[in-house]
XYZ file of C-alpha atoms in Angstrom:
686
model
C 19.540 34.989 4.075
C 18.007 32.970 7.167
C 14.723 31.341 6.553
C 11.894 32.182 8.679
C 11.767 29.012 10.717
C 15.536 30.155 11.882
C 14.998 33.590 13.118
C 14.302 33.656 16.727
C 11.063 35.353 17.816
C 13.096 37.144 20.279
C 14.681 39.357 17.629
C 11.500 40.735 16.172
C 11.059 44.508 17.190
C 9.055 44.865 20.280
C 9.652 41.402 21.518
C 12.846 40.694 23.458
C 13.848 37.872 25.731
C 11.377 38.484 28.374
C 8.057 38.484 25.749
C 10.013 35.727 23.933
C 9.747 33.554 27.134
C 5.611 34.033 27.292
C 5.765 33.336 23.782
C 7.513 30.158 24.153
C 4.810 28.888 26.582
C 2.627 28.848 23.315
C 5.124 27.072 21.201
C 6.205 30.214 19.418
C 9.942 30.029 19.061
C 10.220 31.482 15.302
C 8.863 34.082 13.102
C 7.343 31.292 10.883
C 5.800 29.911 14.141
C 4.129 33.545 14.639
C 2.812 33.344 11.225
C 1.331 30.029 11.586
C -0.198 30.748 14.850
C -3.500 31.347 13.693
C -6.742 33.272 15.066
C -9.138 31.287 17.116
C -11.869 33.560 16.085
C -12.821 36.952 14.844
C -14.618 40.041 15.724
C -16.109 42.534 13.073
C -15.169 46.047 14.271
C -15.567 47.565 10.799
C -19.444 48.466 10.641
C -20.275 50.893 13.491
C -23.988 51.545 14.472
C -24.804 54.568 16.846
C -25.966 53.457 20.116
C -29.396 54.524 19.926
C -29.522 52.180 16.745
C -28.354 49.141 18.416
C -30.725 46.185 18.264
C -31.118 43.890 21.145
C -29.912 40.410 20.697
C -27.703 40.979 17.961
C -23.906 41.255 17.704
C -22.772 44.651 16.605
C -20.312 47.478 17.235
C -20.214 50.969 18.520
C -17.770 53.775 18.507
C -18.115 56.144 21.628
C -15.876 57.812 24.617
C -15.595 56.321 27.915
C -17.700 58.269 30.363
C -17.104 56.575 33.648
C -15.821 53.356 35.189
C -17.660 51.645 38.505
C -16.983 48.221 40.375
C -19.515 46.950 42.883
C -19.004 44.095 45.558
C -22.552 42.825 45.981
C -21.329 39.726 47.910
C -18.132 37.764 48.611
C -16.801 36.336 45.754
C -18.577 38.299 43.274
C -16.974 41.681 41.367
C -19.026 43.907 39.076
C -17.322 46.245 36.653
C -19.190 48.421 34.612
C -17.977 51.022 32.003
C -20.361 53.585 30.464
C -19.749 54.866 26.729
C -21.372 57.549 25.252
C -21.228 58.835 21.192
C -23.812 61.400 21.506
C -27.088 59.481 20.388
C -27.434 57.383 23.829
C -25.445 55.609 26.299
C -24.479 52.088 26.481
C -22.858 50.112 29.473
C -20.387 47.268 29.217
C -20.473 44.697 32.323
C -17.997 42.369 33.190
C -18.022 39.639 36.112
C -15.223 39.043 38.167
C -12.710 40.610 35.981
C -11.651 43.731 37.989
C -8.889 43.990 35.585
C -11.003 45.644 33.157
C -11.208 48.902 35.062
C -7.557 49.329 34.843
C -7.390 48.769 31.241
C -9.236 51.791 30.390
C -9.510 55.442 31.141
C -12.314 58.181 30.788
C -12.454 59.976 27.802
C -10.763 57.611 25.367
C -12.504 56.713 22.259
C -13.043 53.005 21.966
C -14.886 50.411 19.422
C -16.953 48.347 21.595
C -18.559 44.894 20.144
C -20.967 42.538 21.547
C -24.665 41.631 21.937
C -26.742 44.423 23.254
C -29.368 44.020 25.703
C -32.159 46.247 26.638
C -32.185 45.714 30.885
C -33.248 47.694 33.619
C -33.974 50.580 31.289
C -30.763 50.881 29.663
C -28.690 49.275 26.865
C -25.692 47.057 27.855
C -23.345 44.389 26.491
C -22.220 41.463 28.730
C -18.210 41.293 28.581
C -17.991 43.056 25.303
C -14.625 43.284 23.044
C -13.278 46.534 23.196
C -10.557 47.918 20.693
C -8.956 51.495 21.524
C -9.092 53.802 18.281
C -6.873 56.326 19.334
C -4.102 54.121 20.649
C -4.345 51.285 18.296
C -1.711 50.520 15.581
C -2.923 51.936 12.525
C -4.688 49.070 10.496
C -5.466 46.909 13.485
C -8.877 48.734 14.387
C -11.766 49.462 12.050
C -11.915 46.063 10.419
C -12.102 42.422 11.084
C -10.100 42.065 14.527
C -8.332 38.437 14.844
C -8.545 37.089 18.444
C -5.715 34.375 19.478
C -5.490 31.708 22.266
C -2.874 33.442 24.396
C -1.045 32.943 27.740
C -1.307 35.082 30.906
C 0.448 38.249 30.690
C 0.254 38.590 27.011
C -2.471 40.866 25.945
C -4.176 40.578 22.764
C -3.153 44.055 21.319
C 0.415 43.466 21.916
C 0.029 40.071 20.122
C -1.682 41.460 17.099
C 1.434 44.165 16.948
C 3.997 41.308 16.975
C 2.192 39.545 13.887
C 1.762 42.772 12.243
C 5.704 43.350 12.576
C 6.286 39.844 11.434
C 4.257 40.314 8.456
C 5.502 43.795 7.877
C 9.281 42.707 8.120
C 9.284 39.301 6.950
C 6.315 38.864 4.914
C 8.059 39.524 1.576
C 10.548 36.511 2.479
C 7.583 33.800 2.537
C 8.709 31.151 0.260
C 5.588 29.452 -1.350
C 6.144 25.493 -1.370
C 2.966 24.706 -3.364
C 3.597 24.027 -6.973
C 2.112 26.745 -9.484
C 0.318 23.991 -11.082
C -1.386 22.800 -7.755
C -2.247 26.775 -7.070
C -3.940 27.063 -10.257
C -5.960 23.873 -10.326
C -7.501 24.414 -6.761
C -7.592 28.036 -7.105
C -5.707 28.836 -4.287
C -4.143 31.901 -2.923
C -0.423 32.248 -2.841
C 1.121 31.581 0.517
C 2.393 35.279 1.613
C -1.080 36.784 0.561
C -3.005 34.102 2.782
C -1.164 34.490 5.525
C -1.376 38.198 5.305
C -5.044 37.798 5.094
C -5.770 35.142 7.746
C -4.477 37.362 10.291
C -5.714 40.853 9.036
C -8.379 40.403 6.390
C -10.298 43.623 4.785
C -13.478 41.553 4.552
C -15.047 38.303 4.863
C -14.117 37.286 1.162
C -10.597 37.680 1.767
C -10.710 35.691 5.170
C -12.493 32.539 3.272
C -9.904 32.523 0.619
C -6.924 32.974 3.078
C -8.424 30.141 5.226
C -9.294 27.698 2.355
C -5.772 28.129 1.075
C -4.222 27.053 4.512
C -6.884 24.469 5.147
C -5.811 22.808 1.991
C -2.194 23.074 2.350
C -2.573 21.474 5.856
C -4.398 18.851 4.669
C -2.643 17.912 1.441
C 0.648 17.664 3.377
C -1.210 15.157 5.769
C -2.229 13.316 3.351
C 0.835 12.854 1.361
C 2.887 12.345 4.185
C 0.981 9.352 5.304
C 0.347 8.067 1.788
C 4.088 8.251 1.372
C 4.748 6.209 4.788
C 1.991 3.802 3.162
C 3.711 3.535 -0.313
C 7.092 3.182 0.940
C 6.068 0.402 3.238
C 4.720 -1.538 0.445
C 7.407 -1.034 -2.271
C 10.477 -0.214 -0.618
C 10.456 -2.166 2.297
C 10.679 -6.259 2.481
C 8.354 -7.774 5.029
C 7.879 -11.490 6.347
C 6.104 -13.627 4.172
C 3.882 -16.128 5.774
C 2.618 -19.453 4.554
C -0.664 -20.299 3.434
C -3.299 -21.996 6.156
C -2.042 -25.014 7.478
C -3.118 -27.627 10.350
C -3.429 -25.388 13.341
C -5.731 -22.686 11.640
C -8.091 -25.658 10.629
C -8.155 -27.218 14.156
C -9.276 -23.699 15.279
C -11.944 -23.162 13.071
C -13.140 -26.955 13.284
C -13.187 -26.453 17.049
C -15.265 -23.375 17.136
C -18.883 -23.871 18.270
C -19.797 -21.365 15.532
C -18.644 -20.085 11.968
C -17.122 -17.000 10.946
C -19.725 -14.204 10.398
C -19.559 -12.923 6.629
C -17.901 -9.828 7.639
C -15.237 -11.591 9.854
C -14.617 -13.915 6.847
C -14.010 -10.645 4.528
C -11.824 -9.258 7.046
C -9.709 -12.576 7.679
C -9.184 -13.036 3.854
C -7.812 -9.460 3.553
C -5.333 -10.277 6.515
C -4.323 -13.462 4.967
C -3.813 -11.914 1.724
C -1.559 -9.122 3.535
C 0.417 -11.990 5.617
C 1.247 -13.617 2.374
C 2.393 -11.017 0.844
C 6.075 -9.744 0.745
C 5.574 -6.550 2.050
C 4.660 -5.631 5.539
C 0.992 -5.491 6.739
C -0.436 -2.169 8.012
C -4.253 -2.922 8.784
C -6.597 -1.531 11.078
C -9.715 -3.716 11.993
C -12.701 -1.600 13.121
C -15.549 -3.636 14.888
C -18.038 -2.822 17.261
C -18.590 -4.247 20.649
C -19.018 -7.944 20.181
C -18.463 -7.997 16.372
C -15.860 -10.655 16.900
C -12.630 -8.937 16.432
C -10.806 -11.003 18.933
C -11.465 -14.447 16.839
C -9.858 -12.636 13.773
C -6.848 -11.823 15.746
C -6.528 -15.534 16.911
C -6.280 -16.584 13.450
C -3.565 -13.962 12.691
C -1.411 -15.042 15.651
C -1.925 -18.622 14.523
C -0.839 -17.960 11.014
C 2.555 -16.428 12.420
C 2.984 -19.305 14.578
C 2.584 -22.346 12.250
C 4.751 -20.182 9.465
C 7.720 -20.522 12.192
C 7.444 -17.254 13.544
C 6.488 -15.442 17.243
C 3.399 -12.847 17.463
C 2.884 -10.336 20.186
C -0.354 -8.567 21.337
C -0.336 -5.459 23.116
C -3.133 -3.901 25.210
C -3.402 -0.498 26.420
C -4.070 -1.687 30.095
C -3.106 -4.486 32.216
C -6.884 -5.642 33.288
C -7.177 -6.274 29.281
C -3.821 -7.770 28.684
C -4.476 -10.227 31.054
C -7.636 -11.266 29.945
C -6.731 -11.437 26.485
C -3.852 -13.713 28.002
C -6.065 -16.019 29.707
C -8.379 -16.213 26.968
C -6.122 -16.910 24.429
C -4.378 -19.616 26.780
C -7.582 -21.674 26.756
C -7.548 -21.491 22.989
C -3.679 -22.127 22.245
C -2.859 -24.737 24.939
C -4.729 -27.587 23.309
C -2.927 -26.893 20.330
C 0.613 -27.039 21.956
C 1.294 -23.422 21.859
C 3.348 -21.680 24.220
C 1.978 -18.436 25.418
C 3.080 -15.861 28.125
C 2.197 -12.680 29.722
C 4.743 -9.694 29.895
C 3.310 -6.740 32.318
C 4.581 -4.420 34.746
C 3.142 -6.268 37.572
C 5.300 -8.993 37.151
C 8.302 -9.934 39.914
C 11.777 -9.563 38.688
C 12.195 -13.447 38.477
C 9.202 -13.657 36.399
C 9.912 -10.934 34.230
C 13.518 -12.361 33.660
C 12.160 -15.856 32.846
C 9.609 -14.165 30.577
C 12.213 -12.341 28.449
C 14.514 -15.410 28.233
C 11.604 -17.026 26.907
C 10.628 -14.328 24.499
C 14.538 -13.786 23.483
C 15.059 -17.865 22.629
C 12.098 -18.209 20.798
C 10.558 -20.703 23.318
C 7.621 -18.112 23.761
C 5.998 -18.330 20.568
C 2.675 -15.602 21.496
C 3.336 -12.665 24.035
C 0.798 -10.785 25.326
C 1.285 -7.557 27.256
C 0.939 -3.674 27.838
C 3.578 -1.178 26.435
C 6.257 -3.094 28.538
C 6.563 -5.093 25.012
C 8.018 -2.272 23.390
C 10.569 -1.092 26.041
C 14.434 -1.529 25.648
C 15.509 -4.862 27.105
C 12.659 -6.900 25.146
C 14.216 -8.883 22.496
C 12.436 -11.454 19.951
C 13.701 -14.254 18.538
C 11.929 -13.768 15.151
C 8.800 -11.545 15.605
C 6.542 -11.497 12.685
C 3.335 -10.366 13.700
C 2.190 -7.475 16.171
C -1.440 -6.869 17.038
C -2.292 -3.910 19.217
C -5.950 -3.711 20.677
C -7.638 -0.535 21.564
C -5.365 1.227 18.787
C -6.740 4.807 20.024
C -4.606 4.387 23.057
C -1.315 4.183 20.981
C 0.452 6.351 18.790
C 1.994 6.192 15.594
C 5.304 6.327 17.198
C 4.515 3.578 19.577
C 3.392 1.508 16.654
C 6.810 1.903 14.722
C 8.449 1.095 17.473
C 7.144 -2.187 17.825
C 8.329 -2.958 14.047
C 11.987 -2.349 15.497
C 11.424 -5.575 17.266
C 11.569 -7.790 14.496
C 12.605 -7.786 10.642
C 9.614 -5.477 9.839
C 6.860 -7.611 11.248
C 3.294 -7.432 9.972
C 1.273 -4.914 11.914
C -2.738 -5.411 12.833
C -4.379 -2.769 14.798
C -7.916 -3.101 16.426
C -10.362 -0.816 17.912
C -13.846 -1.206 19.329
C -14.418 2.447 18.909
C -15.855 3.057 15.436
C -13.985 5.796 13.751
C -15.804 8.058 11.508
C -14.527 7.620 7.873
C -13.172 11.115 7.613
C -11.310 10.977 10.902
C -10.221 7.385 9.831
C -8.678 8.512 6.844
C -6.752 11.389 8.408
C -5.563 9.596 11.669
C -5.142 6.260 9.827
C -4.298 7.153 6.466
C -0.999 5.100 6.376
C -3.270 1.916 7.500
C -5.267 0.062 5.067
C -8.832 -0.246 6.953
C -11.062 -3.097 7.320
C -14.613 -2.969 8.977
C -16.480 -6.073 10.722
C -20.013 -4.201 10.497
C -21.753 -7.297 11.489
C -22.781 -9.072 14.682
C -22.735 -12.947 15.400
C -25.985 -14.346 14.990
C -28.181 -14.705 18.122
C -26.712 -11.643 19.487
C -29.535 -9.605 21.094
C -29.360 -5.947 20.926
C -29.133 -4.196 24.337
C -32.429 -2.044 25.118
C -31.544 1.400 26.323
C -33.475 3.846 28.148
C -32.791 7.318 29.474
C -34.741 8.384 32.932
C -34.001 10.962 35.277
C -32.870 10.894 38.950
C -36.391 11.003 39.922
C -36.913 7.324 38.516
C -33.659 5.997 40.567
C -35.842 4.083 43.097
C -37.865 2.144 40.148
C -34.363 1.587 38.560
C -33.208 -0.148 41.632
C -36.174 -2.201 41.906
C -35.811 -3.465 38.363
C -32.295 -4.648 39.174
C -33.604 -6.501 42.251
C -35.667 -8.314 39.643
C -32.779 -9.220 37.179
C -30.489 -10.545 40.146
C -33.288 -12.591 41.851
C -33.494 -14.223 38.307
C -29.453 -15.256 38.624
C -28.224 -12.226 36.301
C -25.558 -9.694 37.310
C -25.414 -5.690 37.084
C -22.927 -3.078 36.659
C -23.679 0.367 38.064
C -20.935 3.040 36.845
C -20.171 6.535 38.264
C -18.046 9.054 36.945
C -16.061 10.285 39.836
C -14.087 8.390 42.573
C -14.291 11.274 45.047
C -16.839 13.751 45.787
C -16.449 17.059 44.120
C -18.052 20.368 44.826
C -17.763 21.426 41.133
C -19.634 18.711 39.595
C -22.429 17.705 41.636
C -22.152 13.976 40.827
C -22.058 11.256 43.134
C -18.922 9.409 43.802
C -18.332 5.602 43.270
C -17.107 5.240 46.609
C -20.080 6.815 48.209
C -22.856 5.395 46.002
C -21.259 1.979 47.001
C -21.459 2.507 50.710
C -25.245 3.855 50.402
C -26.347 0.825 48.153
C -25.010 -1.524 50.302
C -26.016 -0.094 53.565
C -29.676 0.951 52.394
C -30.935 -0.727 49.334
C -29.058 -4.007 48.640
C -28.146 -4.707 51.992
C -29.189 -8.635 51.346
C -27.265 -8.690 47.910
C -23.329 -9.089 47.257
C -21.726 -5.913 46.089
C -18.149 -5.167 44.768
C -16.317 -1.964 44.291
C -14.026 -1.247 41.274
C -12.159 1.890 40.533
C -8.816 2.817 38.966
C -6.812 3.947 41.954
C -7.267 0.413 43.690
C -4.158 -1.719 43.564
C -3.628 -4.051 40.865
C -4.493 -7.090 42.922
C -7.434 -5.712 44.508
C -8.769 -4.982 40.649
C -7.976 -8.388 39.549
C -9.605 -10.045 42.810
C -13.044 -7.812 42.475
C -13.073 -8.642 38.496
C -12.608 -12.480 39.206
C -15.339 -12.567 41.811
C -17.697 -10.542 39.458
C -16.703 -13.068 36.656
C -17.461 -16.102 38.748
C -20.923 -14.743 39.993
C -19.748 -14.191 43.632
C -20.534 -10.390 43.059
C -23.965 -9.437 41.881
C -24.011 -6.215 41.718
C -20.413 -4.228 40.806
C -20.278 -0.466 41.288
C -17.251 0.952 39.151
C -15.971 3.922 37.573
C -14.908 3.855 33.711
C -12.389 1.202 34.410
C -14.487 -1.351 33.045
C -14.792 0.396 30.064
C -12.312 -2.111 28.482
C -11.374 -5.459 29.424
C -14.179 -7.029 31.318
C -16.175 -9.676 29.849
C -18.975 -11.418 31.665
C -21.622 -12.770 29.682
C -23.860 -13.216 32.683
C -24.238 -9.477 33.008
C -27.479 -8.163 31.751
C -27.737 -4.616 32.986
C -25.433 -1.585 32.839
C -26.585 1.467 34.581
C -24.791 4.688 34.241
C -25.130 7.492 36.972
C -25.034 11.340 35.525
C -24.758 9.774 31.931
C -24.736 13.278 30.325
C -21.266 13.694 32.002
C -19.748 11.010 29.613
C -19.067 11.516 25.721
C -21.145 9.241 23.378
C -18.180 6.941 22.504
C -17.435 6.112 26.082
C -21.266 5.593 26.759
C -21.372 3.171 23.864
C -18.204 1.405 24.896
C -19.923 1.063 28.607
C -23.166 -0.436 26.905
C -21.161 -2.884 25.134
C -20.051 -4.428 28.635
C -23.525 -6.021 28.631
C -25.277 -8.136 25.955
C -22.643 -10.678 25.918
C -24.576 -13.784 26.916
C -28.145 -15.355 25.584
C -30.208 -13.082 28.006
C -31.787 -9.763 26.827
C -29.765 -6.914 28.189
C -30.424 -3.529 29.243
C -28.403 0.040 29.291
C -30.169 2.286 32.021
C -28.751 6.028 31.690
C -29.612 8.123 34.691
C -29.313 11.678 34.250
C -30.655 15.084 34.322
C -28.663 17.207 31.488
C -28.871 20.688 31.873
C -27.577 21.503 28.336
C -29.181 20.714 24.837
C -25.845 18.710 23.922
C -26.360 16.252 27.126
C -30.102 16.151 26.009
C -28.945 15.318 22.195
C -26.642 12.275 23.851
C -29.172 10.676 25.628
C -31.254 10.934 22.584
C -28.832 9.458 20.449
C -28.155 6.582 22.569
C -31.833 5.546 22.888
C -32.138 5.799 18.978
C -29.436 3.627 17.857
C -26.814 1.107 18.523
C -24.855 1.170 15.438
C -21.661 2.375 16.650
C -20.549 4.413 13.677
C -23.357 6.674 13.833
C -22.856 6.935 17.471
C -19.162 7.995 16.330
C -19.972 10.402 13.815
C -22.506 12.038 16.463
C -19.762 12.107 19.087
C -17.463 13.776 16.569
C -20.133 16.665 16.005
C -20.704 16.982 19.306
C -17.206 17.123 20.989
C -14.942 17.658 17.798
C -11.821 15.553 16.312
C -9.408 17.318 19.230
C -11.183 15.301 21.934
C -12.366 12.309 19.842
C -9.364 9.780 20.800
C -8.391 11.540 24.054
C -4.757 11.174 23.159
C -3.324 12.628 19.907
C -1.844 10.477 17.555
C 1.769 11.035 18.314
C 3.919 11.117 14.691
C 1.206 13.348 12.783
C 1.369 17.236 12.549
C -0.925 18.850 14.335
C -3.828 20.515 12.994
C -3.549 24.291 13.153
C -6.362 25.452 11.091
C -8.205 22.579 9.543
C -11.193 20.874 10.950
C -12.232 17.466 9.524
C -15.789 18.220 10.518
C -16.178 21.641 8.830
C -13.667 20.644 6.049
C -14.787 17.718 4.583
C -15.091 18.937 1.143
C -11.497 20.313 1.301
C -10.264 16.856 2.718
C -11.625 15.151 -0.216
C -10.111 17.307 -2.502
C -6.646 16.985 -0.841
C -6.997 13.215 -0.943
C -7.445 13.483 -4.676
C -4.666 15.572 -5.030
C -2.439 13.493 -2.992
C -3.353 10.087 -5.035
C -2.537 11.657 -8.083
C 0.899 13.334 -6.899
C 1.851 9.729 -5.456
C 0.801 7.884 -8.598
C 2.650 10.154 -10.969
C 5.625 10.320 -8.477
C 5.200 14.081 -8.792
C 7.185 14.599 -5.789
C 10.395 13.621 -7.182
C 10.045 16.468 -9.699
C 11.913 19.899 -9.086
C 8.744 21.903 -9.334
C 7.774 20.046 -6.451
C 10.901 19.925 -4.149
C 9.889 22.463 -1.756
C 6.540 20.600 -1.518
C 8.273 17.431 -0.261
C 10.767 19.427 2.127
C 7.773 21.224 3.673
C 6.271 17.420 4.386
C 9.794 16.167 5.805
C 9.626 19.201 8.049
C 5.916 19.044 9.184
C 6.230 15.190 9.891
C 9.770 15.638 11.739
C 10.953 12.686 9.802
C 13.400 12.469 7.095
C 12.893 9.023 6.341
C 9.071 9.534 5.555
C 10.321 10.792 1.969
C 13.160 8.621 1.489
C 13.534 6.504 -1.933
């Protein structure tokens, strides 16, 4: 008998090849995919009230007949569709804007259930864009209850998809195999898998829905924690890495030539890295540290440790700008020590690239800095023992793993200036040991942050004039390169021209944005670094990779258009010198969320608190921008909402791994499920 993940969706009654193609757009290919395609939300159609008893401002359901359908076009680009409903106690009107297809879906005389927020407007009761279920035509069991709503593709109607889900449950529900061991189900009071799948799609009541979601969320988090935990355990126990020697002369020379000593936090993290590098298993460590906390110095010491142990080391950055800056900074530090360092990036000429690749292959180049070009085919290392990736959230798990294949399981150190909330770090980076540099170097002044409205813009420009007159430099950041009618925000090119011609015509301005050629960007950044440009007007291209200690002011236009983490990163571009620095947020937020972001930025410079707030406001799906490739998707869990279940799953995972329970027959199905979801058969290999 075929397993559910082997039964194609086209063979489900009522689907066929044509509808199967629409389902494929949702990544639904099998019966199992349907069962694990969870509702995005639910509407409770079970409690029906008479129209005359409908309460204004509350969500409720009425059962009534359609008594009329009309469409109005008061002006170009606006269509208003109205449907009248009557149940004998009164009349209610449903109103839809620019959804003309609504009138084609319903006919006069049919009995429907209508759910939405009732309002009393213009002397009548109405609902804006309510949900409608046909009582007479709906499949038995799909109306008069809690109704699931799914994210669907064009052409796939909600009622049809519910019927497909119901068909799968009715025809194949009895064949669902529960991979969770009985011991786990009993200990954590979890529903069986078949029951949970039935009730997450079509719950009879809220109690059933809560129990079904709890089972499926716990399952998802446990599989994730076990998967990354096994990666970590296997990396430490089953794979032999490179054992580096104790600190030698190079590290001592580096520490002696520094004009300052390591902070307590830097010293603690460095001790952890040293211990990892001197062990026989490969290091897998994430270093988190706010902007300016001194992560680069810790990375420098790790690079030196690899070199003086007789090996090569590599450092990968997400952008060419950042890679070049790391190369320049490391060259200044390493050249006096006689260390050969080179840069590998996409902008090299064929001759330059060939020469660099030869140096890497022969071992002549001891330290190489580059972009993702480092992990491409054709890059061969003589003896790579350490890989450092900067701004780790820009890279995925698979990219990290591909780097390890360039050597004899080299140590991996990943760094990020984006503070990552604890729950998210444990989820996304569960295969890594985590270190935090939570202390700024002595003498570093905090950046004073102010939020002003656009009415204050001229006063802001006056303040910039004073800062420039005092010999300091300024960033002004815009969110867009070109004008947009949809977003009423000023483009960087327009602002640059306006400021240059009208406000700061006597000063030297520079323009920097992502679409410029690499040589142009490099030239502008170099001029700003040298002090030849006094005010740099830019997009977020300067979010990472620009270090100008003389820059004292960061002005961010339309700041409410940015996420908190990005605002914090931009603010981190100033405050790198001895002068007091400022961040000025110019914004006229129209939403409560926008106002909250501005308030958070003014109230704290703690990157971890900002990260927590950003996660609450934007959600985990957008936090990194790019999903961590190699990890299963979250289909139902939410790490903000489900922190308690996350902690339970972590506890259960730790116990299962400590007892080596996955090797027991009772856990065999769970082990197979982990393999399937991670799409990596080696993850569970002994």
